[in-house]
XYZ file of C-alpha atoms in Angstrom:
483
model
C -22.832 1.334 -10.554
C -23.126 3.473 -7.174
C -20.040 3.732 -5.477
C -20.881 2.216 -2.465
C -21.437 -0.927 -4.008
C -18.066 -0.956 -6.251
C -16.209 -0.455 -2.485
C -18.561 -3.939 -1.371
C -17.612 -5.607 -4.565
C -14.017 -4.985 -3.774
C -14.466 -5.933 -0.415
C -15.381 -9.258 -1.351
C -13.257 -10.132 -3.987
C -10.405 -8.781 -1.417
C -11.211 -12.079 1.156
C -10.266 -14.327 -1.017
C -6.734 -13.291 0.113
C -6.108 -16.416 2.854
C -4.420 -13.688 4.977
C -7.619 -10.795 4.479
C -8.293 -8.487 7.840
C -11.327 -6.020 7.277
C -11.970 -3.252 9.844
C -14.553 -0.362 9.719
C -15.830 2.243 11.769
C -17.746 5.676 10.955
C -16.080 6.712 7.287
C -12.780 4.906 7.698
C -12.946 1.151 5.877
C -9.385 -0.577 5.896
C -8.030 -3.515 4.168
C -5.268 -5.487 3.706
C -4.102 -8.954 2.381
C -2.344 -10.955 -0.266
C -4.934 -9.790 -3.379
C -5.317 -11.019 -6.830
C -5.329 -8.907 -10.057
C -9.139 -8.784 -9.758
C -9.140 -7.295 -6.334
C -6.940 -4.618 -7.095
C -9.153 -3.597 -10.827
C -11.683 -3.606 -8.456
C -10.298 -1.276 -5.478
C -8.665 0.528 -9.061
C -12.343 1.432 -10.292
C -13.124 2.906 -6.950
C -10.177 5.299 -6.669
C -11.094 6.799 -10.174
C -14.451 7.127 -9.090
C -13.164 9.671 -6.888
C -15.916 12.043 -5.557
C -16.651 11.645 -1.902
C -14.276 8.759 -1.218
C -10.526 8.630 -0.700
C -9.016 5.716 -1.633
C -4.894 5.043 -0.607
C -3.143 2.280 -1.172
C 0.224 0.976 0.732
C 1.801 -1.768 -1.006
C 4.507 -4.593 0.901
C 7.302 -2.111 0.741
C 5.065 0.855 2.085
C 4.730 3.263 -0.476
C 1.649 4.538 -1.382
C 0.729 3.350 -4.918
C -2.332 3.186 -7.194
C -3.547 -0.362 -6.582
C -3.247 -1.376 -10.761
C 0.689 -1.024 -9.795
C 0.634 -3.627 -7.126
C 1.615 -6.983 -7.439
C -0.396 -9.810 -8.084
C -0.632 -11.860 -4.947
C 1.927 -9.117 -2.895
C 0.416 -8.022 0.348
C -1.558 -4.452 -0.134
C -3.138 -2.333 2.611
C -6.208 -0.242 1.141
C -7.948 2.602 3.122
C -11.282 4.164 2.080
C -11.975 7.023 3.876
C -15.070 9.516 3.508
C -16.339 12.332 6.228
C -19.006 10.444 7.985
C -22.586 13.286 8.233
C -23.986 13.650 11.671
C -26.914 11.513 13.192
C -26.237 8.759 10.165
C -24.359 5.737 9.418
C -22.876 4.738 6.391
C -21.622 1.019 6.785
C -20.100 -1.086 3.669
C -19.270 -4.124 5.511
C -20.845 -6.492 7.594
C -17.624 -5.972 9.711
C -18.387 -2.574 9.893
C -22.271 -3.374 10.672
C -21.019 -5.167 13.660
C -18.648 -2.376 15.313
C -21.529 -0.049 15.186
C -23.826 -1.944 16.841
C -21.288 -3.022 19.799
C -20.656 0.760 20.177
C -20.901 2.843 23.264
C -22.193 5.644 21.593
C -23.203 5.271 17.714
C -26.302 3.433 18.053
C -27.205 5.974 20.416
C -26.701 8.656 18.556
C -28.005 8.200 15.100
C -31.698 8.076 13.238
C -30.952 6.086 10.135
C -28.006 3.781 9.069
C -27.591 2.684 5.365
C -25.986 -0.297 4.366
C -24.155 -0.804 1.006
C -23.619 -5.296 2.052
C -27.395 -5.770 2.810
C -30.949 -4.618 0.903
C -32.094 -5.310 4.801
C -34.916 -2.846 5.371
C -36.312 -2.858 9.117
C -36.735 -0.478 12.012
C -36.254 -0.115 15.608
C -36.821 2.348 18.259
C -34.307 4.331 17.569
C -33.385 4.251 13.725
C -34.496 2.517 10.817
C -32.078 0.847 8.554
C -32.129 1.095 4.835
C -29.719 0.082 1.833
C -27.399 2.515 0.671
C -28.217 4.100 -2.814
C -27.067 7.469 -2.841
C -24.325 9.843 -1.330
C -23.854 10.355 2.356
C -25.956 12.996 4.251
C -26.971 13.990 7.670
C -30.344 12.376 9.426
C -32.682 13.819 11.716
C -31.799 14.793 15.168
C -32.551 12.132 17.429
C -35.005 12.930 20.226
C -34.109 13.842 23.203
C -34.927 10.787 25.436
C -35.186 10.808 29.881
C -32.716 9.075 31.652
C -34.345 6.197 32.695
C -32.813 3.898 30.917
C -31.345 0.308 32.000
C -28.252 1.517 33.539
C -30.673 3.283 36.329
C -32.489 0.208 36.985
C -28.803 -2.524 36.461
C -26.114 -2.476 39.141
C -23.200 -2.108 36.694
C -19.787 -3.569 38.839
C -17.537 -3.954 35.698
C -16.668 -1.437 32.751
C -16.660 -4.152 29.947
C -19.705 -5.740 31.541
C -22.484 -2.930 31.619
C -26.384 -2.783 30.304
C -27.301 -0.673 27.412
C -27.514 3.270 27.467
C -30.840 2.887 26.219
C -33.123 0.365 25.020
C -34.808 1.991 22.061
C -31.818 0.600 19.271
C -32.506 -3.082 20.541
C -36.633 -3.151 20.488
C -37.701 -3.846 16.852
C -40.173 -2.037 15.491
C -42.902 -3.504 13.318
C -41.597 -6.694 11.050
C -37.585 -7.877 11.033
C -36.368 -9.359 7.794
C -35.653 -13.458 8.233
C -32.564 -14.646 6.006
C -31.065 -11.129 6.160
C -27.316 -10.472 7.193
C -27.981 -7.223 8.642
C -31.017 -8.223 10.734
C -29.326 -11.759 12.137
C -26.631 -9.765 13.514
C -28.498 -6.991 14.690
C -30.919 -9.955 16.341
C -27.760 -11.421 17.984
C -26.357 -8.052 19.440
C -30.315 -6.589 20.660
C -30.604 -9.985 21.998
C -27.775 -9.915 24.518
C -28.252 -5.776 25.448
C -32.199 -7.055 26.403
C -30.439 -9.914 28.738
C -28.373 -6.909 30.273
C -31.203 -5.091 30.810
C -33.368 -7.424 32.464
C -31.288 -8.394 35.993
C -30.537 -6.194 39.107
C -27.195 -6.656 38.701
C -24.390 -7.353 36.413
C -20.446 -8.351 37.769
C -17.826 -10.650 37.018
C -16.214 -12.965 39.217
C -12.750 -13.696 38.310
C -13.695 -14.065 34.279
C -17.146 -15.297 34.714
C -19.914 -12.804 33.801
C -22.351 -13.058 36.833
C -26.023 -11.700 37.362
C -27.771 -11.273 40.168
C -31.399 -11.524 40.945
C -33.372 -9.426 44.027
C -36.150 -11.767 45.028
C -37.562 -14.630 47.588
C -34.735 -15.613 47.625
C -32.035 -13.807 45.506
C -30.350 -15.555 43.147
C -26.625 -15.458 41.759
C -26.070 -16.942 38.165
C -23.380 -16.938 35.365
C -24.874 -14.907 32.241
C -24.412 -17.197 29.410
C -25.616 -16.664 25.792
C -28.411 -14.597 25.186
C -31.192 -16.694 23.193
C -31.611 -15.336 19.347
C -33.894 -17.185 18.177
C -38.172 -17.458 18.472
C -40.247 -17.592 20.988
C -37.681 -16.768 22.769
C -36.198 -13.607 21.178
C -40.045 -12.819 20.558
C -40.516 -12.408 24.587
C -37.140 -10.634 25.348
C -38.511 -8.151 22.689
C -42.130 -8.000 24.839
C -40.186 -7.985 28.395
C -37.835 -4.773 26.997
C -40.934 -2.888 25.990
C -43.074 -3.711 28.680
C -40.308 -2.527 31.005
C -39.097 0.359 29.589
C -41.262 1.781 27.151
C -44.822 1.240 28.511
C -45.063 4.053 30.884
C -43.061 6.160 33.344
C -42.971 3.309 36.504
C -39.940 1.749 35.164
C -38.144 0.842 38.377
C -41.182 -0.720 39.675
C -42.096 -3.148 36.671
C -38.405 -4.118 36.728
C -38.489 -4.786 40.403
C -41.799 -7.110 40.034
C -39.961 -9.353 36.573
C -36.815 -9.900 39.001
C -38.579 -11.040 41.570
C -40.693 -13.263 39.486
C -38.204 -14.412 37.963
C -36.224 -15.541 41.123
C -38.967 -17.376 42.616
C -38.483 -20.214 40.665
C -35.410 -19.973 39.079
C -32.970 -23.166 38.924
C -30.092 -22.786 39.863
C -27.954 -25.032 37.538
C -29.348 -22.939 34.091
C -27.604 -19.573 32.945
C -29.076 -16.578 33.223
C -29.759 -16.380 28.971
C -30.750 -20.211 29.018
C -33.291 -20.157 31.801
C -34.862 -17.048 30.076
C -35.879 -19.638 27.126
C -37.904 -21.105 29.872
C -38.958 -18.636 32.757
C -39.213 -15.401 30.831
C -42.589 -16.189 29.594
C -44.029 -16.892 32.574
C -42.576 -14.695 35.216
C -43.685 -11.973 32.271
C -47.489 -12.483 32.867
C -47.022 -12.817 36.579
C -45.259 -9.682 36.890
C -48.008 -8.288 34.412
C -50.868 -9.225 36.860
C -48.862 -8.008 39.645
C -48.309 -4.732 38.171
C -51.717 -3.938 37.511
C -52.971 -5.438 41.663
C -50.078 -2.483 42.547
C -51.859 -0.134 40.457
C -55.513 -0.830 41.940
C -54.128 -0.465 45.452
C -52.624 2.816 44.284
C -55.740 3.800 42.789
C -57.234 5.047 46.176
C -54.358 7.390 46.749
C -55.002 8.887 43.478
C -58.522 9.301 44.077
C -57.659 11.145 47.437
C -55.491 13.408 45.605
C -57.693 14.181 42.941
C -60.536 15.315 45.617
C -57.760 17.260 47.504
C -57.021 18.828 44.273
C -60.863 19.660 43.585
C -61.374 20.780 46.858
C -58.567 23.279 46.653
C -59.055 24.510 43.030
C -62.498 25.525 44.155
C -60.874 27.164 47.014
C -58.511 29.436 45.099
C -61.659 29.650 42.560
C -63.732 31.097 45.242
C -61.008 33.550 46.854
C -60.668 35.016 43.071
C -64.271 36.063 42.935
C -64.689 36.905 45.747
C -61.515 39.107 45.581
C -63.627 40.425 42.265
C -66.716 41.266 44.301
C -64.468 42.973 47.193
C -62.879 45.212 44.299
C -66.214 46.179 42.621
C -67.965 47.075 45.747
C -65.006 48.928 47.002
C -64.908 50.993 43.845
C -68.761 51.600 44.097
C -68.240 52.748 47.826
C -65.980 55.376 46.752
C -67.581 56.402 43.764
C -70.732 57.101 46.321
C -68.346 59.348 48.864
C -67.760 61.232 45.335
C -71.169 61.662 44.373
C -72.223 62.715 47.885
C -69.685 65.236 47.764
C -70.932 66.525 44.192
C -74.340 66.498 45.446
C -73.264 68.782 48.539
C -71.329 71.092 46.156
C -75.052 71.493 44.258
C -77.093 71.726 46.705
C -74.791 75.092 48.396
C -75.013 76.521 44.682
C -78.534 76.226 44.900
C -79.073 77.608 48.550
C -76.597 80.482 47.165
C -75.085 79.598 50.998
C -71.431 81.491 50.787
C -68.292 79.282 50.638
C -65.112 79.151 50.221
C -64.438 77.878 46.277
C -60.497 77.255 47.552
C -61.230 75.200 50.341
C -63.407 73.245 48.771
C -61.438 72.454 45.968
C -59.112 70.989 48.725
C -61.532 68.724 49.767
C -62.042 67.572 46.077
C -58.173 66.786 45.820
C -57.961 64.801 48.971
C -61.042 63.209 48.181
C -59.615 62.132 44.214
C -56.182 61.284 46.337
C -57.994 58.763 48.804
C -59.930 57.408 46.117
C -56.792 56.503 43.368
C -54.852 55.328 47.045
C -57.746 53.291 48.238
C -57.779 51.554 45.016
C -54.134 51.082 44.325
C -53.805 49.873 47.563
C -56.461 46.875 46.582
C -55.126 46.176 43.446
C -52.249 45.859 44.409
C -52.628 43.438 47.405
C -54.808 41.542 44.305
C -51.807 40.758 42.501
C -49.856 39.607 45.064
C -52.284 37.318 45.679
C -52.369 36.324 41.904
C -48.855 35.862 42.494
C -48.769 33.528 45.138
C -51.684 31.315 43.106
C -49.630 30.671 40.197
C -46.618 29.640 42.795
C -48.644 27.423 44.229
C -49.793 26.028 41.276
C -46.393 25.432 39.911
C -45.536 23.361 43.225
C -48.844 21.278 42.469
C -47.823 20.411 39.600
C -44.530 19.150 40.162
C -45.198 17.613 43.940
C -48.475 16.672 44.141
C -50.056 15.811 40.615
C -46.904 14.789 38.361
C -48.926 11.274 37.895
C -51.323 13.270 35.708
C -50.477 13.923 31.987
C -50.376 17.858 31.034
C -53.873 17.437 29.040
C -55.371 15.928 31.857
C -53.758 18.556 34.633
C -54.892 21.473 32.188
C -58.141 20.408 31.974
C -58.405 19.719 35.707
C -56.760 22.314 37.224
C -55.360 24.997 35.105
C -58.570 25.829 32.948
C -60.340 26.696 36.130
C -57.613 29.121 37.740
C -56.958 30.215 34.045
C -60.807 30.957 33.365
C -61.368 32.460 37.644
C -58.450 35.253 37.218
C -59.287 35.585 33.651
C -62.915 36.770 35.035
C -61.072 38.902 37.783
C -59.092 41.046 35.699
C -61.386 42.175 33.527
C -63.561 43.115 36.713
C -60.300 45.336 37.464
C -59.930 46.756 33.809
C -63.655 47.824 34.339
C -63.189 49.277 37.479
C -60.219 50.826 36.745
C -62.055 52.435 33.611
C -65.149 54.008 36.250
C -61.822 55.049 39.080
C -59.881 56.763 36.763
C -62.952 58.398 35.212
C -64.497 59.495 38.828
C -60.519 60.850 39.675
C -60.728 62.649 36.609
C -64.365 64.454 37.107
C -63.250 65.568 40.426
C -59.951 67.170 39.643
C -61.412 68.959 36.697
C -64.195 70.500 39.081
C -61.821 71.326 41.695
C -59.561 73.271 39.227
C -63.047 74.963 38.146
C -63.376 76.036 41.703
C -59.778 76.956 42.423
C -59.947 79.040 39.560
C -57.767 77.150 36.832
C -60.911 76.286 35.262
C -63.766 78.821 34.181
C -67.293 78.016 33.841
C -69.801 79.263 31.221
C -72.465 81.185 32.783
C -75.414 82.015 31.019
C -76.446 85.782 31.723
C -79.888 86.861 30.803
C -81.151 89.111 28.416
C -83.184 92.377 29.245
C -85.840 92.331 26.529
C -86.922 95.966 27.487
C -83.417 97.444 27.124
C -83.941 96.514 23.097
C -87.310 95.431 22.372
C -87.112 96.577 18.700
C -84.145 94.207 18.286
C -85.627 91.271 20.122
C -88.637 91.990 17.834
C -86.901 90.624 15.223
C -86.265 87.464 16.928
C -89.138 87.009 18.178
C -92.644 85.222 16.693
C -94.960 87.484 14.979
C -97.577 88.631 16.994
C -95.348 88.632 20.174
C -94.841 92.247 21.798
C -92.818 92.752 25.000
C -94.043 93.081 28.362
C -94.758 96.513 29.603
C -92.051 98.000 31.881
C -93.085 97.684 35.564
């Protein structure tokens, strides 16, 4: 038999004791009473299981004793203690099913709970919840979740009277499991968190626990019990998702169920018995209100949306034009070096006398003003760049945060992404041809300066040698006659 279910065994044969007390929380399962022969075998059986348990037992006189050497009917304290694995609970007890779920942090906190009292087998939001049938390990990280939960949208004026953390543990998910232990109480406890959530405010006045209701005209009402059973516990379930799961306007779809339901609240029924009645209703009307709020905000959007077109194709436009500006400039200097290459010909040609120095001068200070002039534009380029992809962050987060990130991309990003991807490979081109013209020119200006030499072909007088040109030449062929 699995160990978990020898400590459940013992737990019940243990309440037959008319004096029993049963506590648990995470890995530490107490209890204490009057018990008979068969309690103790049983609590006996688990401590020789051993393993990942540890199993004390204090009899009447306070020594610690193995629970076979107890007597019969004397009172006995046993504690079961095991190290509880992160982002799972282990629970043997309905007890101990309870105190987790009116925690302030564990339901919060965990992905999966096991049970060793209950074959329950449902899920929620948050975790799923399982029978226990095997040793304790960790679960899966939770997800990280925004804070957006109830307590932002519930006025919270009392520490022992305060809305859930989050509503994910107390919306089921999928099918429950009618007739269950585990599930009833879980019903009873997401129940009562989904009244919390619902109201603008929770308080107490004196001992009473009080809501309060923003609305034409407000309302004030004592709490009461939180209904637990269907329809009703059908349509908190709805109201909770529809609130705080269906989208990111939270606040406002709370605002528009409080109001609705303070229209026509009466006064004499409690907060968790007028739900029975009202929540329904006020549900659908808050529904159809919702989605009249987000027609008249659909103009808005559209205005955005065209401000946004009209400025992507702005920055669009700027980028190639920028590209144009930095190809023609390149080809406007490449021309000033090809005029001055042509002028350099053109005096070899005339065999006009110059000065090879000076004119390698000019070649320098001509490759200088060409790698300046287009540093210079690059570089005012980038900054440019820069200040687009600033910009574009700020869109993103002040302007356009009501569009998803596949929708944004596709809108706006894709575009810019696509325009500077185009620009830059203008610049890798033209920065190929600059480099390459810069290049050219220094090499024939160390020619000229004398760094460099040229190959010169000299000719050949055929008359100086005829017999050896002879040789070289066709048959038939005889040299010129001297003049």
């Amino acid at each position: 038999m699995l160990i978990s279910r020898q400590v459940h065994d013992a737990v019940e044969l243990s309440r037959a004791a008319p004096d029993c007390s049963i506590s648990e929380d995470a890995g530490h399962l107490r209890v204490s009473g009057c018990m008979t022969r068969d309690a103790l075998a049983a609590w006996q059986a688990v401590g020789d299981a051993g393993g990942w348990l540890r199993l004390t037992c204090v009899d009447a006189s306070d020594d610690e004793v193995a629970p076979k050497e107890a007597g019969d009917g004397d009172r006995a304290r046993i504690t079961v203690r095991f190290e509880p694995p992160e982002h799972a609970a282990y629970v043997f007890t309905v007890e101990g099913w309870r105190t987790f779920l009116h925690g302030k942090v564990a339901p919060y906190q965990v992905s999966v709970v096991w049970l060793a009292f209950d074959d329950a087998a449902f899920s929620t939001e948050a975790f799923r919840v399982g029978a226990w049938i095997e040793e304790p390990q960790a679960g899966e990280r939770p997800p990280e979740r925004s804070d957006t939960g109830p307590r932002r949208q519930v006025r919270c004026q009392s520490s022992d009277l305060m809305a859930p953390r989050a509503i994910h543990p107390w919306v089921l998910l999928g099918e429950g499991m009618e007739g269950s232990t585990a599930f009833t109480c879980w019903r009873e406890v997401a129940a009562a968190m989904v009244v919390r959530s619902l109201p603008t405010e929770l308080y107490r006045d004196g001992y009473a626990a009080r809501v309060a209701l923003a609305g034409q005209p407000p309302r004030r009402i004592d709490l009461g019990d939180a209904p637990t059973a269907d329809p009703a516990f059908a349509v908190l379930q709805r109201a909770a998702r529809w609130i705080y799961l269906e989208g990111t306007d939270i606040e406002v779809r709370h605002t528009f169920l409080t109001a609705e339901l303070a229209r026509e609240w009466k006064p004499e029924r409690t907060f968790g018995d007028g739900l029975e009645e009202r929540l329904g209703p006020a549900l659908d009307s808050a529904s159809l209100v919702y989605k009249a709020h987000l027609r008249s905000g659909s103009k808005d959007t559209l205005k955005a949306l065209a401000d946004l077109r009209k400025t992507l194709a702005d920055e669009v436009q700027k980028l190639m034009q920028q590209a144009r500006d930095l190809s023609a400039g390149v080809w406007r200097d490449v021309a000033i070096v090809i005029g001055l290459q042509a002028v350099r010909v053109t005096t070899d040609l005339t065999k006009t006398g110059i000065d090879s120095s000076k004119l390698a001068l000019v070649y320098v200070a001509v490759a200088a003003y060409l790698g300046f002039s287009y540093l210079m534009t690059v570089r005012t380029n980038w900054k440019f760049l820069e200040l687009v992809e600033a910009s574009r962050d700020t869109w993103r987060t002040k302007l356009y945060a009501f569009l998803d990130d596949v929708d944004y991309n596709a809108l706006a990003k894709q575009p810019l992404d696509e325009a500077i991807e185009a620009y830059r490979r203008t610049q890798w081109w033209t920065t190929v041809v600059v480099v390459g013209a810069i290049l050219g020119i220094l090499a024939i200006a160390a020619v000229d300066a004398g760094f460099l030499t040229r190959a010169v072909a000299t000719p050949v007088d055929v008359t100086a040698n005829p017999a050896w040109y002879g040789e070289l030449a066709p048959t038939g062929w005889a040299p010129p006659p001297p003049r």
